[in-house]
XYZ file of C-alpha atoms in Angstrom:
560
model
C -2.202 -0.923 -79.623
C 1.296 -0.618 -80.326
C 4.532 -0.296 -77.783
C 8.055 1.753 -79.756
C 11.179 2.049 -78.507
C 12.174 5.011 -75.554
C 12.804 7.477 -78.036
C 9.174 7.316 -79.041
C 7.155 9.935 -77.289
C 3.791 8.609 -76.138
C 0.813 10.495 -76.624
C -3.108 9.723 -74.782
C -6.236 11.544 -76.556
C -8.947 11.002 -74.911
C -11.986 12.719 -76.204
C -15.604 11.121 -75.605
C -13.885 8.113 -73.149
C -11.679 7.035 -75.504
C -8.284 6.912 -75.337
C -6.372 6.539 -78.523
C -2.175 5.695 -78.749
C -1.063 6.548 -81.555
C 3.248 6.573 -82.315
C 5.677 9.675 -83.604
C 8.640 8.947 -85.303
C 7.435 6.095 -87.419
C 9.949 3.286 -89.139
C 11.792 2.880 -86.037
C 12.239 -0.271 -85.083
C 9.709 -1.480 -81.758
C 10.288 -3.151 -78.474
C 8.141 -4.729 -76.476
C 6.721 -3.134 -73.402
C 3.330 -1.836 -71.030
C 2.115 1.505 -72.177
C 0.606 3.032 -69.117
C -1.940 5.213 -68.433
C -3.786 7.537 -66.306
C -6.025 5.910 -63.565
C -9.732 6.266 -65.660
C -11.917 7.567 -62.820
C -16.266 5.907 -62.129
C -19.007 6.710 -59.608
C -20.020 4.675 -56.845
C -24.157 3.970 -57.025
C -24.639 5.218 -60.962
C -28.185 4.390 -61.949
C -27.277 2.638 -65.601
C -28.019 1.923 -67.605
C -26.047 -1.591 -67.443
C -23.924 -2.292 -69.347
C -22.258 1.135 -68.419
C -19.262 1.894 -71.285
C -16.901 3.716 -69.202
C -14.313 4.458 -71.757
C -12.938 2.859 -75.189
C -9.289 1.678 -75.547
C -7.788 2.725 -79.275
C -4.744 2.072 -80.821
C -3.360 3.530 -84.364
C -2.515 -0.501 -85.383
C -7.371 -0.728 -85.925
C -6.252 1.264 -89.498
C -3.613 -1.806 -89.827
C -5.249 -5.045 -89.119
C -8.542 -6.342 -86.876
C -8.082 -5.331 -83.090
C -9.818 -8.363 -80.493
C -9.513 -7.183 -77.130
C -10.106 -8.892 -73.430
C -9.143 -8.243 -70.111
C -7.950 -10.121 -67.186
C -8.343 -8.946 -63.181
C -10.305 -7.869 -60.319
C -14.033 -7.601 -61.591
C -12.926 -9.404 -64.852
C -11.976 -12.920 -64.495
C -11.315 -12.915 -60.803
C -14.025 -11.524 -58.205
C -15.654 -10.033 -58.268
C -16.400 -11.760 -61.881
C -17.966 -10.280 -64.408
C -17.892 -6.720 -63.188
C -16.276 -5.437 -65.785
C -16.329 -6.173 -69.616
C -14.366 -5.202 -72.494
C -16.174 -5.551 -76.325
C -13.717 -7.030 -77.710
C -13.758 -5.810 -81.447
C -14.615 -1.693 -80.326
C -12.393 -2.174 -77.426
C -15.587 -0.476 -75.156
C -14.907 -1.725 -71.809
C -18.318 -1.062 -69.817
C -19.098 -1.701 -66.148
C -22.141 -4.204 -65.269
C -23.625 -3.000 -62.250
C -23.089 -0.268 -59.694
C -19.927 0.279 -58.372
C -19.943 0.958 -54.052
C -16.619 2.947 -53.342
C -16.944 1.733 -49.963
C -16.166 -2.068 -49.996
C -13.486 -1.053 -52.723
C -12.305 1.811 -53.975
C -10.366 0.838 -57.310
C -9.684 -1.894 -59.254
C -7.119 -3.369 -61.475
C -6.735 -5.275 -64.925
C -5.228 -5.773 -67.437
C -5.431 -5.133 -71.203
C -4.571 -7.419 -74.318
C -5.185 -7.309 -77.916
C -4.550 -9.625 -80.942
C -1.238 -7.807 -81.599
C 1.424 -9.588 -79.293
C 2.650 -7.506 -77.580
C 2.900 -6.529 -73.524
C -0.326 -6.067 -71.428
C -1.574 -3.338 -70.434
C -2.030 -2.402 -66.814
C -5.884 -0.215 -66.770
C -6.669 0.973 -63.184
C -10.571 1.529 -62.317
C -11.068 4.067 -59.540
C -14.661 4.480 -57.688
C -15.827 7.995 -56.736
C -17.336 8.846 -53.565
C -20.746 9.925 -53.242
C -22.062 10.783 -49.939
C -23.858 7.561 -49.862
C -23.120 7.087 -45.498
C -24.724 9.314 -43.244
C -22.472 9.415 -40.095
C -22.800 6.805 -37.201
C -22.189 7.654 -33.097
C -19.558 5.332 -31.699
C -21.868 4.586 -28.770
C -25.215 5.289 -27.860
C -25.799 7.009 -24.931
C -23.012 8.333 -23.971
C -22.355 9.089 -20.825
C -20.390 11.257 -18.818
C -19.871 13.394 -15.401
C -19.391 16.770 -13.973
C -18.431 18.575 -10.573
C -21.571 20.657 -9.444
C -20.203 24.421 -9.475
C -17.921 23.505 -12.287
C -16.897 26.983 -13.640
C -17.779 27.336 -17.691
C -15.921 26.319 -20.116
C -14.464 22.800 -17.908
C -14.848 20.017 -20.774
C -15.892 17.006 -19.286
C -16.550 14.770 -21.966
C -16.629 14.175 -25.797
C -19.035 12.375 -28.248
C -17.513 11.225 -31.421
C -19.318 9.356 -34.654
C -17.713 8.067 -38.003
C -18.152 8.348 -41.972
C -17.605 5.645 -44.076
C -17.125 7.882 -46.546
C -13.828 9.144 -48.178
C -12.427 10.703 -45.347
C -10.431 12.663 -47.913
C -14.303 14.705 -48.990
C -16.034 16.714 -47.713
C -18.286 13.963 -47.438
C -16.863 11.908 -44.285
C -16.541 15.662 -42.654
C -18.320 15.914 -39.545
C -19.910 18.724 -37.412
C -21.441 18.212 -33.966
C -24.753 20.181 -32.681
C -26.963 20.201 -29.684
C -30.194 19.888 -30.244
C -31.516 19.165 -26.864
C -31.704 20.078 -23.479
C -33.489 18.128 -20.478
C -34.291 19.355 -18.262
C -33.846 22.843 -19.668
C -33.841 24.141 -16.352
C -31.933 26.479 -15.209
C -30.851 27.619 -17.944
C -31.596 25.700 -21.389
C -28.047 25.985 -22.718
C -26.229 24.728 -19.884
C -23.865 22.870 -22.103
C -22.264 23.406 -25.393
C -20.381 21.268 -27.950
C -17.169 21.697 -29.902
C -18.640 21.748 -33.550
C -14.814 19.816 -34.647
C -13.943 17.940 -31.699
C -17.166 16.794 -30.227
C -16.063 17.932 -26.392
C -18.870 18.890 -24.293
C -18.351 21.618 -21.924
C -20.061 23.842 -19.230
C -21.914 26.471 -20.968
C -23.953 28.234 -18.216
C -23.492 28.341 -14.237
C -25.408 27.262 -11.852
C -24.661 23.290 -11.625
C -26.445 22.407 -8.356
C -27.745 18.605 -7.971
C -28.947 19.248 -4.184
C -30.693 22.643 -4.194
C -31.862 22.690 -7.914
C -32.395 18.790 -7.916
C -31.072 18.391 -10.809
C -28.789 15.219 -10.917
C -28.494 14.286 -14.413
C -28.929 16.356 -17.900
C -29.437 14.693 -21.427
C -28.162 15.905 -24.268
C -29.630 14.867 -27.758
C -27.105 15.282 -29.922
C -26.761 15.838 -34.123
C -24.001 14.840 -35.926
C -24.153 15.968 -39.861
C -21.293 15.288 -43.115
C -20.712 17.481 -45.351
C -19.309 20.136 -42.629
C -23.039 20.349 -41.269
C -24.370 20.448 -44.670
C -25.374 16.990 -45.549
C -26.643 13.599 -43.903
C -27.627 13.541 -40.416
C -28.089 11.288 -37.529
C -28.687 11.548 -33.663
C -27.641 10.049 -30.453
C -27.404 11.177 -26.617
C -25.160 11.963 -24.046
C -26.192 11.398 -20.537
C -24.130 13.339 -18.009
C -24.396 13.205 -14.333
C -23.746 16.113 -11.820
C -21.383 14.239 -9.188
C -21.820 16.094 -6.160
C -19.230 18.687 -4.555
C -17.947 19.478 -1.527
C -20.060 22.902 -1.587
C -22.353 22.955 1.795
C -20.881 23.729 4.861
C -21.714 21.278 7.886
C -24.455 22.943 10.464
C -23.872 21.133 13.922
C -27.559 19.242 14.495
C -30.446 21.451 15.826
C -29.419 20.551 19.672
C -26.350 22.613 19.304
C -28.039 25.545 18.114
C -26.383 27.819 19.865
C -22.547 26.300 18.742
C -22.114 25.802 22.457
C -22.198 22.368 24.106
C -22.919 22.262 28.084
C -20.473 21.389 30.395
C -19.273 17.619 30.211
C -17.867 16.320 33.111
C -15.049 14.030 32.705
C -12.831 12.296 35.457
C -9.341 13.021 35.157
C -7.584 9.823 35.754
C -9.485 8.646 32.697
C -7.670 7.936 29.474
C -10.313 7.076 25.896
C -13.434 8.423 28.140
C -15.874 10.120 25.739
C -16.008 13.806 26.580
C -18.769 14.411 24.170
C -20.695 13.470 20.499
C -21.308 15.699 18.850
C -23.828 15.416 15.813
C -24.300 17.506 12.535
C -26.044 17.961 8.993
C -24.857 18.311 5.727
C -26.593 18.915 2.870
C -24.454 16.982 -0.240
C -25.395 13.423 -1.046
C -25.148 11.332 1.447
C -22.374 8.599 2.671
C -20.440 10.672 -0.766
C -16.830 12.051 0.369
C -18.368 15.269 0.324
C -20.833 14.281 2.951
C -18.843 12.577 5.539
C -18.028 14.812 8.002
C -14.214 15.233 9.319
C -13.328 17.343 12.127
C -10.410 19.046 14.596
C -9.999 21.205 17.572
C -8.638 24.400 16.943
C -8.794 25.702 19.652
C -8.450 24.996 23.810
C -6.192 21.157 23.739
C -2.669 23.636 24.068
C -1.997 19.895 26.361
C -2.735 17.581 23.663
C -5.646 16.219 26.407
C -8.370 15.553 24.298
C -8.619 14.061 20.883
C -12.331 14.280 18.410
C -12.496 11.739 15.183
C -15.680 11.091 12.963
C -18.148 8.232 14.665
C -19.194 5.510 12.974
C -22.241 7.041 11.053
C -20.013 9.482 9.901
C -22.049 12.118 10.785
C -20.801 13.460 14.581
C -17.385 13.787 16.223
C -16.697 11.818 19.311
C -13.846 14.018 21.701
C -11.947 11.971 24.151
C -9.364 11.848 26.451
C -6.018 10.752 25.502
C -3.879 12.209 29.017
C -4.788 11.909 32.310
C -6.244 15.241 32.713
C -5.483 17.560 35.650
C -8.883 19.216 37.027
C -10.085 22.116 35.206
C -12.774 23.502 33.682
C -12.313 24.735 29.944
C -13.202 25.424 26.754
C -12.598 23.074 23.197
C -13.248 25.332 19.969
C -13.949 22.490 17.268
C -14.412 22.132 14.195
C -16.065 20.552 11.058
C -14.385 20.380 8.058
C -16.341 23.295 5.755
C -16.083 25.736 8.162
C -18.888 24.891 10.694
C -17.602 25.511 14.429
C -18.858 25.445 17.862
C -17.610 25.179 21.419
C -18.133 22.017 23.925
C -16.896 23.167 27.897
C -15.372 20.641 29.713
C -15.065 19.837 33.108
C -12.814 18.114 34.670
C -13.816 16.356 38.362
C -10.830 15.379 40.344
C -10.611 11.808 41.268
C -7.900 11.022 44.549
C -4.868 9.379 42.357
C -2.208 6.812 43.613
C 0.465 8.521 44.644
C 3.719 7.963 41.356
C 6.855 6.312 42.350
C 9.745 7.869 39.720
C 10.934 5.418 38.049
C 8.923 2.860 38.988
C 11.692 0.541 39.984
C 14.510 1.514 40.701
C 18.282 -0.340 40.990
C 20.590 -0.321 43.620
C 24.222 -2.056 43.898
C 25.470 -3.150 47.109
C 27.942 -5.559 48.507
C 26.082 -8.496 50.549
C 27.118 -8.573 53.608
C 25.867 -4.843 54.481
C 25.869 -4.648 58.344
C 21.887 -4.269 59.558
C 21.195 -0.793 59.843
C 22.713 0.150 56.863
C 21.189 2.778 54.167
C 20.980 1.546 51.013
C 19.112 4.417 49.214
C 15.148 6.799 49.560
C 12.588 5.673 47.266
C 9.945 8.756 47.167
C 7.013 8.596 45.380
C 4.778 12.349 44.345
C 1.144 12.956 44.479
C -0.169 14.068 41.168
C -3.829 15.332 43.178
C -2.012 19.129 42.588
C -4.963 20.647 44.010
C -5.476 18.506 46.800
C -3.119 18.864 49.878
C -1.829 15.442 51.247
C 0.655 13.097 52.675
C 2.220 10.091 51.469
C 3.480 7.489 53.949
C 5.738 4.138 52.808
C 5.495 1.379 54.134
C 7.201 -2.376 52.600
C 4.732 -4.735 51.408
C 4.534 -8.340 51.497
C 6.998 -8.677 48.514
C 9.935 -8.784 50.676
C 10.490 -12.315 50.974
C 13.575 -12.828 53.044
C 12.446 -9.302 55.110
C 15.599 -7.633 54.553
C 14.888 -4.220 53.965
C 13.010 -1.674 56.210
C 11.232 1.853 55.236
C 10.860 4.759 57.378
C 7.345 5.258 56.980
C 7.928 9.742 56.200
C 11.157 9.994 54.534
C 11.261 6.608 52.192
C 14.797 5.565 53.717
C 15.306 1.994 52.865
C 17.337 0.611 55.256
C 19.195 -3.228 55.857
C 16.521 -4.705 58.443
C 18.608 -8.191 58.493
C 21.670 -9.894 56.893
C 21.210 -10.186 53.241
C 23.033 -13.661 50.955
C 23.782 -12.880 47.507
C 23.647 -16.799 47.470
C 19.973 -17.065 49.289
C 17.591 -18.982 47.287
C 15.385 -15.471 47.466
C 17.951 -13.758 44.986
C 17.124 -14.538 41.452
C 20.682 -13.893 39.140
C 22.332 -11.731 41.947
C 18.835 -9.409 42.315
C 16.922 -9.120 44.992
C 13.759 -7.213 44.527
C 11.034 -5.501 47.354
C 7.743 -4.265 46.629
C 7.775 -0.665 48.431
C 3.895 1.355 48.819
C 3.544 4.814 49.061
C 0.207 5.263 50.425
C -1.491 8.728 50.287
C -4.421 10.282 53.656
C -7.205 11.166 51.562
C -11.002 10.133 52.415
C -10.307 7.357 50.331
C -6.698 6.305 50.415
C -4.641 5.631 47.200
C -1.980 3.476 46.972
C 1.225 3.124 45.189
C 3.630 0.773 44.187
C 7.550 1.382 43.400
C 10.244 -1.969 43.861
C 13.426 -1.578 44.272
C 15.856 -4.511 42.681
C 19.057 -4.490 44.870
C 21.591 -5.837 43.067
C 24.485 -8.023 45.972
C 27.578 -7.807 45.095
C 29.598 -10.627 46.070
C 31.680 -11.361 48.781
C 34.238 -14.088 49.997
C 31.777 -15.125 52.622
C 31.746 -19.189 51.988
C 34.468 -21.491 51.849
C 34.842 -24.295 49.636
C 33.266 -27.944 50.769
C 34.435 -30.970 49.543
C 31.304 -33.497 48.705
C 32.446 -36.944 49.261
C 32.918 -37.807 53.059
C 33.292 -41.443 52.396
C 36.395 -42.894 50.259
C 37.658 -46.828 49.597
C 41.238 -48.259 48.599
C 43.429 -50.895 48.311
C 46.815 -50.982 50.592
C 48.708 -52.003 48.052
C 49.626 -50.364 44.133
C 46.453 -47.874 44.982
C 44.619 -45.595 41.984
C 43.975 -42.139 42.762
C 41.295 -41.159 44.335
C 39.649 -37.592 43.190
C 36.860 -35.843 45.142
C 34.723 -32.994 44.165
C 34.809 -29.344 45.593
C 32.192 -26.784 45.764
C 32.516 -23.366 46.746
C 28.509 -21.369 46.774
C 30.131 -17.772 45.823
C 30.315 -16.489 42.898
C 33.389 -17.314 40.460
C 36.005 -14.576 41.518
C 35.879 -16.262 45.176
C 35.873 -20.521 44.236
C 37.885 -22.142 41.702
C 40.614 -23.295 41.550
C 40.603 -24.414 45.252
C 44.305 -25.804 47.190
C 44.161 -28.273 49.448
C 46.685 -28.896 52.415
C 46.887 -32.347 54.349
C 46.008 -31.671 58.195
C 47.270 -35.134 60.517
C 50.658 -36.936 61.191
C 48.858 -40.044 59.400
C 47.551 -37.862 56.141
C 50.517 -38.185 53.557
C 51.416 -41.316 54.612
C 47.503 -42.478 53.919
C 47.308 -40.847 50.931
C 50.779 -41.193 49.631
C 50.886 -45.179 50.721
C 54.262 -45.349 50.449
C 53.774 -48.487 52.834
C 51.288 -50.752 52.656
C 48.539 -50.359 55.361
C 46.646 -52.657 57.334
C 43.243 -52.937 56.511
C 41.165 -51.065 58.462
C 39.112 -47.379 58.656
C 41.330 -43.849 58.585
C 39.974 -40.520 58.939
C 41.609 -37.624 57.005
C 41.624 -33.935 57.669
C 41.686 -32.226 54.276
C 41.788 -27.893 54.596
C 40.338 -26.667 51.397
C 40.768 -22.790 50.331
C 39.376 -20.712 47.289
C 41.303 -18.228 44.738
C 40.363 -15.429 48.461
C 42.408 -17.879 50.939
C 38.965 -18.226 52.446
C 38.890 -21.790 53.830
C 37.646 -24.623 55.773
C 38.748 -28.411 57.345
C 37.401 -31.328 55.802
C 37.240 -34.624 57.108
C 37.299 -37.422 55.095
C 36.753 -41.265 56.144
C 38.761 -43.622 54.127
C 38.184 -47.024 54.133
C 41.565 -49.385 53.901
C 41.106 -53.096 52.122
C 43.194 -55.933 51.552
C 43.925 -55.733 48.105
C 45.630 -54.416 44.962
C 45.536 -51.772 41.938
C 41.407 -51.420 40.136
C 40.236 -54.594 42.164
C 37.564 -52.468 43.941
C 34.711 -50.776 41.899
C 35.036 -47.156 43.426
C 31.484 -44.999 44.086
C 34.222 -42.225 43.837
C 34.039 -39.030 41.677
C 36.761 -37.330 39.917
C 37.931 -33.958 41.019
C 35.061 -31.288 39.804
C 34.460 -27.541 40.320
C 30.981 -26.589 40.860
C 30.522 -22.721 40.252
């Protein structure tokens, strides 16, 4: 084997498995480089005998000198060691046992000779043989299709793989259906895409209830060589799922689609009018089997509601509003288009009069004269089918007895003087419960609450809390007293005081020493509205000076 200059042409003659490299343009100086030759192809699964010669390496130098060949690389002196050998004198490259492309599809070795030149890289490619059959990726394949599906509806896919060369027909897989179980109602209910493996509906008639075919099993064939090679089989199990293809039917007791009169009290909200049982041919407990209901006519006032019962196969009609006396009919519908009629007879009962509003609030001054009109508070009788008279009275919940009500008109007046400062008044509000009674065979009573917000008036004078004080007659300290007023803030502090009597100024100022003894001091106290009251304080004068006495007096404060 010989290396030549880049200006030389490199020729390779392949004759009978011989690769010969000849020299042209002889006489030029050579420089070392590697030979590059095309890959050598050898089929896998060769039957031998072995070793089997694949190709002979020759060189024009063989005529001039004795050549000694050797190889190194994959399959030579590297794993798998000994798979390839070369005759060191003839250059024949041999394989020692059958090759398997699926184990390794290419080997790279390097050839050396006794001439001190660079090695030559030899690529050995394994030619694929169709020695692997298709293998399904799972077995069985599980799929589902809704009943009553249309033709050409594709719902699942089967797949297989082939270990052979994917670039050749050896791995080109085609699919087909061998058999269908059960074969009813059509032996060709399904078809398969030969290339993709997609399974589709091929015929009408999928019905899990009527024909009782809830499951199909298909035997699938996968063949390589585009359907003409090695074959394997797999299974596809198809479950026909339930669809809502059966209308709900009313149970036998409603065979005429009309329910007998149902009697309901007109003052009952949430009362059960009737329970409507139904049947459905779809799969029990499936979404398509569960009944749903709605009222389609006869419920203009929104008095009724219908809901699915706990067993999912009945509709329960209930009242959601207080009813009027009537006879009416409801047409209800079960989803799936079945309908039935319910005739409801609403039975009247004597209902209590109703105040509007239930709580009436008014604002009035607390000093209104007895007999003054406060408000008219009336109730209406909801029993429109009856002519009844409503009368009024004050309940026991008038703790102070301040109001009266006209029996016939509901006019409320002041019965006795009101007082905002009364313990019966909370946060300035006084509440009275008014009763309205009809004259039915069994009288019914309604209640309403009257809330009187009492407006404060200045009807309470200020009061000095301390009635006794103690003071020294020498260098006395100031004595402060507390003043309170039951009225609200508008008529309380600030307070003003006037001293009454000849000695008041002397006593309070103590400009001169007083003799030890007891004195009476009269103070006239005014609130901010100039409402006043005279208050008498007993002053006890002792022979002492300054703060020698421990006083029981409080500092001046305002109690509101």
